PDB file of C-alpha atoms in Angstrom:
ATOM      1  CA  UNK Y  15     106.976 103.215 162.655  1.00 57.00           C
ATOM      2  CA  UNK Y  16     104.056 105.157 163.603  1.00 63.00           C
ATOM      3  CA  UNK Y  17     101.666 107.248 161.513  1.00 60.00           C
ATOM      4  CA  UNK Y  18     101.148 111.314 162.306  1.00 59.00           C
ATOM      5  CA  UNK Y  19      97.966 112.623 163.066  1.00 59.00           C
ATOM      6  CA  UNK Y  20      96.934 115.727 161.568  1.00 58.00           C
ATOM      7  CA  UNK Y  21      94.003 117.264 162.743  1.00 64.00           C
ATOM      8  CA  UNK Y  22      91.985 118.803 159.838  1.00 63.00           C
ATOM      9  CA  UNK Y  23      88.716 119.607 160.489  1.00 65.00           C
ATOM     10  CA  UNK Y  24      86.117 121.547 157.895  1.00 64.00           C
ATOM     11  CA  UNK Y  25      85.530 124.308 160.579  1.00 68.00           C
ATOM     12  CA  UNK Y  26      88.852 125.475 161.319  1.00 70.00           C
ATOM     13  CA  UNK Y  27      90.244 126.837 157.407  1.00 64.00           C
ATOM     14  CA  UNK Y  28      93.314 126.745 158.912  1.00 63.00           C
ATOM     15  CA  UNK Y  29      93.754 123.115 159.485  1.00 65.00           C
ATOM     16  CA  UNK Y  30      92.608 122.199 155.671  1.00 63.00           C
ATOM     17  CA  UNK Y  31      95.261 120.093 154.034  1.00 61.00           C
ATOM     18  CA  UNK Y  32      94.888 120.254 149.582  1.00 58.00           C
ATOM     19  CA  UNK Y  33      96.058 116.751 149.121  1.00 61.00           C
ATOM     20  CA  UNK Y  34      99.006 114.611 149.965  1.00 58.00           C
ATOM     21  CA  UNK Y  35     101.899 117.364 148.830  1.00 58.00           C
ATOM     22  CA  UNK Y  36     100.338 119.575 151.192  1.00 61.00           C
ATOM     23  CA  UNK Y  37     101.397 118.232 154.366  1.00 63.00           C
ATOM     24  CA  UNK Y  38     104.585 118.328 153.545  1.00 70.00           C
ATOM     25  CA  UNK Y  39     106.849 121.714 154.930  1.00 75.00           C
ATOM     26  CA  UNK Y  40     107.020 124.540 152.849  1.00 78.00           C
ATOM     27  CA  UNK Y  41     110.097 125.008 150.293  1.00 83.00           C
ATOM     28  CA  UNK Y  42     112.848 127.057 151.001  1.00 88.00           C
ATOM     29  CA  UNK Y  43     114.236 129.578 148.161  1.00 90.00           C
ATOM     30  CA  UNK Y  44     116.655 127.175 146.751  1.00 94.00           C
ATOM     31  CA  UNK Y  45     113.840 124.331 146.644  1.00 91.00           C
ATOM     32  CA  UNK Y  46     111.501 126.424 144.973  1.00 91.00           C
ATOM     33  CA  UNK Y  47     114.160 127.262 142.129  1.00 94.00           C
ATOM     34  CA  UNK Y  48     115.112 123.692 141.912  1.00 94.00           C
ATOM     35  CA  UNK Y  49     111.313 122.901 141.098  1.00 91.00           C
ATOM     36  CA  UNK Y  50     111.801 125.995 138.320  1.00 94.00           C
ATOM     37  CA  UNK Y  51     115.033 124.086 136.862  1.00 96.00           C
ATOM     38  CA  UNK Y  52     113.267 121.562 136.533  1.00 93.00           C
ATOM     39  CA  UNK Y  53     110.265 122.327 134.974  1.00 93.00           C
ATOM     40  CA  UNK Y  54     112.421 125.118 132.521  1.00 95.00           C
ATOM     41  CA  UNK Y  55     115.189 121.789 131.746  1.00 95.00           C
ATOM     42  CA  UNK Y  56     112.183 119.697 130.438  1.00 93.00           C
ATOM     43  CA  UNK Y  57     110.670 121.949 128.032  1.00 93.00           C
ATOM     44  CA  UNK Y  58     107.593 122.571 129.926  1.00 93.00           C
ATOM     45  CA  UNK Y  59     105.751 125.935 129.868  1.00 94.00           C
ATOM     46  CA  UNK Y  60     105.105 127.716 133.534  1.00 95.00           C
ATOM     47  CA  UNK Y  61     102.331 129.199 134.723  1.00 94.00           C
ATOM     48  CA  UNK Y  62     101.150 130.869 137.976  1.00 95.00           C
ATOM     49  CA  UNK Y  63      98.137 130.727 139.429  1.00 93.00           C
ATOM     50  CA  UNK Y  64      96.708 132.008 142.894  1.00 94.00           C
ATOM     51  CA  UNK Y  65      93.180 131.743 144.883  1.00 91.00           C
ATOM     52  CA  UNK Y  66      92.021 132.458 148.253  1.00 90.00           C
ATOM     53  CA  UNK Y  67      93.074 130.288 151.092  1.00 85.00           C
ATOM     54  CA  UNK Y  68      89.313 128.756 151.655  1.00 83.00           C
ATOM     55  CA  UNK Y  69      88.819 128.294 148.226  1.00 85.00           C
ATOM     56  CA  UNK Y  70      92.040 125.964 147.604  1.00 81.00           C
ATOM     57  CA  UNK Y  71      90.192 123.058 147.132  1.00 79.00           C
ATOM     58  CA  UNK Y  72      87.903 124.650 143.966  1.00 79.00           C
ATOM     59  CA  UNK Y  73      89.352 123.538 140.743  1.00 81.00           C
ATOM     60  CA  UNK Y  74      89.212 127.549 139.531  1.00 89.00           C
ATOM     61  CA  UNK Y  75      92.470 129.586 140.531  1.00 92.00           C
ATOM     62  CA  UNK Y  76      92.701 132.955 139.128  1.00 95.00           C
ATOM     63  CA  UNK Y  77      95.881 132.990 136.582  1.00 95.00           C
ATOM     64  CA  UNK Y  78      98.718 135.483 137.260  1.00 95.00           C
ATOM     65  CA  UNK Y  79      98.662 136.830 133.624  1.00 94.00           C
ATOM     66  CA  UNK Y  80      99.518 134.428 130.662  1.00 93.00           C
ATOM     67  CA  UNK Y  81     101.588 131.322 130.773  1.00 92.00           C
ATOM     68  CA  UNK Y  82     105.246 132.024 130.391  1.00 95.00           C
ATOM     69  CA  UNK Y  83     105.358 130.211 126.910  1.00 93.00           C
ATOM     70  CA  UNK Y  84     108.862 129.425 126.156  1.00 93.00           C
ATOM     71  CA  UNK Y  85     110.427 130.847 129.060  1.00 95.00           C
ATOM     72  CA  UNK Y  86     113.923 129.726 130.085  1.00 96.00           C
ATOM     73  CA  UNK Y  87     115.311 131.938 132.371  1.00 97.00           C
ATOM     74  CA  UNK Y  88     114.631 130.243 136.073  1.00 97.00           C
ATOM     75  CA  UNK Y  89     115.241 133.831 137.519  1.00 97.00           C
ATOM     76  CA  UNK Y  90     112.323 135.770 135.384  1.00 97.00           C
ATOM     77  CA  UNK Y  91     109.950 132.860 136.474  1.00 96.00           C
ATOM     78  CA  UNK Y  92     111.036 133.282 139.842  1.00 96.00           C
ATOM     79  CA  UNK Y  93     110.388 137.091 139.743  1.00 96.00           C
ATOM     80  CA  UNK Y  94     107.374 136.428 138.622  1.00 96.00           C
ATOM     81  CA  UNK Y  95     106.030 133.886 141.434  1.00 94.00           C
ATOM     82  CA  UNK Y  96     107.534 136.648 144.048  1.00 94.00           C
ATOM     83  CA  UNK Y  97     105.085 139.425 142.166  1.00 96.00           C
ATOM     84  CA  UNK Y  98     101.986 137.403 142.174  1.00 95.00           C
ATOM     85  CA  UNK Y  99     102.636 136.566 145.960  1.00 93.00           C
ATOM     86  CA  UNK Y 100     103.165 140.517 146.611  1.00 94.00           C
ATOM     87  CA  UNK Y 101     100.642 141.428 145.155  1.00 95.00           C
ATOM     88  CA  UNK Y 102      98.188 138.585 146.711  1.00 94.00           C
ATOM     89  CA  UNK Y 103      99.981 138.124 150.026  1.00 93.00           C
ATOM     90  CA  UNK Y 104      96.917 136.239 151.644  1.00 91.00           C
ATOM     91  CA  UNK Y 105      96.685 134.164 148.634  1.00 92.00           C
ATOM     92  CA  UNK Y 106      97.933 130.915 148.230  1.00 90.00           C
ATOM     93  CA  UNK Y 107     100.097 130.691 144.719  1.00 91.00           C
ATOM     94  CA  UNK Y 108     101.307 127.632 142.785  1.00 91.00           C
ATOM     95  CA  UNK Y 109     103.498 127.238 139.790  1.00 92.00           C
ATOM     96  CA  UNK Y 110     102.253 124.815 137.355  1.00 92.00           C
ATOM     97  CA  UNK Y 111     104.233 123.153 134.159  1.00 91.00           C
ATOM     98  CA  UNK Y 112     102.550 122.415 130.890  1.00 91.00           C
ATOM     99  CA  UNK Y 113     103.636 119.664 129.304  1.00 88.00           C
ATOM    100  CA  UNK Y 114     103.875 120.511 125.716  1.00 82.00           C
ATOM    101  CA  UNK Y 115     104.076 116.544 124.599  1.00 79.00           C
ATOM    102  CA  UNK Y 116     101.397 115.145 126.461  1.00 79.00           C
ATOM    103  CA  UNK Y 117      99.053 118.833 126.198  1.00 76.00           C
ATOM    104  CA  UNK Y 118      98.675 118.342 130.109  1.00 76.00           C
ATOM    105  CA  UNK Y 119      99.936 119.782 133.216  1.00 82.00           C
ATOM    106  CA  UNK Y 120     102.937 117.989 134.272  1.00 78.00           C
ATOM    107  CA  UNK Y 121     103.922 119.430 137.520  1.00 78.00           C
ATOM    108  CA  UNK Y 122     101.720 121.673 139.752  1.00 81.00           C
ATOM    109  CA  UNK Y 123     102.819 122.886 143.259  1.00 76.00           C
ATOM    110  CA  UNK Y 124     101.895 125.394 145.515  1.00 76.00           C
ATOM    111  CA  UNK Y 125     105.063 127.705 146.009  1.00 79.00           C
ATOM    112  CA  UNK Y 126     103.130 130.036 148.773  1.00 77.00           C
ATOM    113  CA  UNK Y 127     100.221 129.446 151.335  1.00 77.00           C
ATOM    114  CA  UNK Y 128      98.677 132.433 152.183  1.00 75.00           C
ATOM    115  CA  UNK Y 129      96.705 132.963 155.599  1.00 68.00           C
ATOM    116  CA  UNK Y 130      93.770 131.413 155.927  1.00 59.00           C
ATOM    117  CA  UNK Y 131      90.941 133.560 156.987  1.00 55.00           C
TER     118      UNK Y 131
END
């Protein structure tokens, strides 16, 4: 077994990686709703967030309104992650599930890169 190299390098924004989730590809459709299931089957509260490509690694996203307390249907969440990324298209946008129980964030992933400038 051999370990991949990727090149990320400080100078080129588009090689800049945001942690170990981020090398991996990027989720189809029916991923991305699986990942909405999930979060919507455990009782956890989504939220959407977005930020600029080079700031990615800031803890401070902008939020895409207010957190989707309560929300069960997969589909409204899932319109909503489409209108943030319309209306950002060079931003990258991640979904993020509040666990209620533990007061934390239980699942956070980024559902669209944008293009780096």
């Amino acid at each position: 077994m051999s370990v991949q190299d990727y090149t990320s390098r400080l100078s080129d924004p588009a090689s800049r990686k945001m942690g170990t989730f981020s090398y991996l590809p990027e989720m189809d459709d029916a991923q991305i709703r699986k990942q909405v299931e999930w979060i919507v089957k455990h009782g956890w509260n989504p939220a959407i967030e977005h930020t600029e490509p080079e700031y990615a690694m800031s803890n401070f996203w902008y939020m895409w309104k207010l957190p989707m307390f309560g929300e069960t249907d997969v589909d409204a969440i899932l319109a909503e992650l489409k209108a943030c990324h319309e209306a950002n298209p060079d931003n990258h946008v991640r979904l993020i599930g509040y666990n209620n129980f533990s007061q934390s964030q239980g699942a956070n992933m980024v559902v669209y890169r944008g293009t780096p400038v």
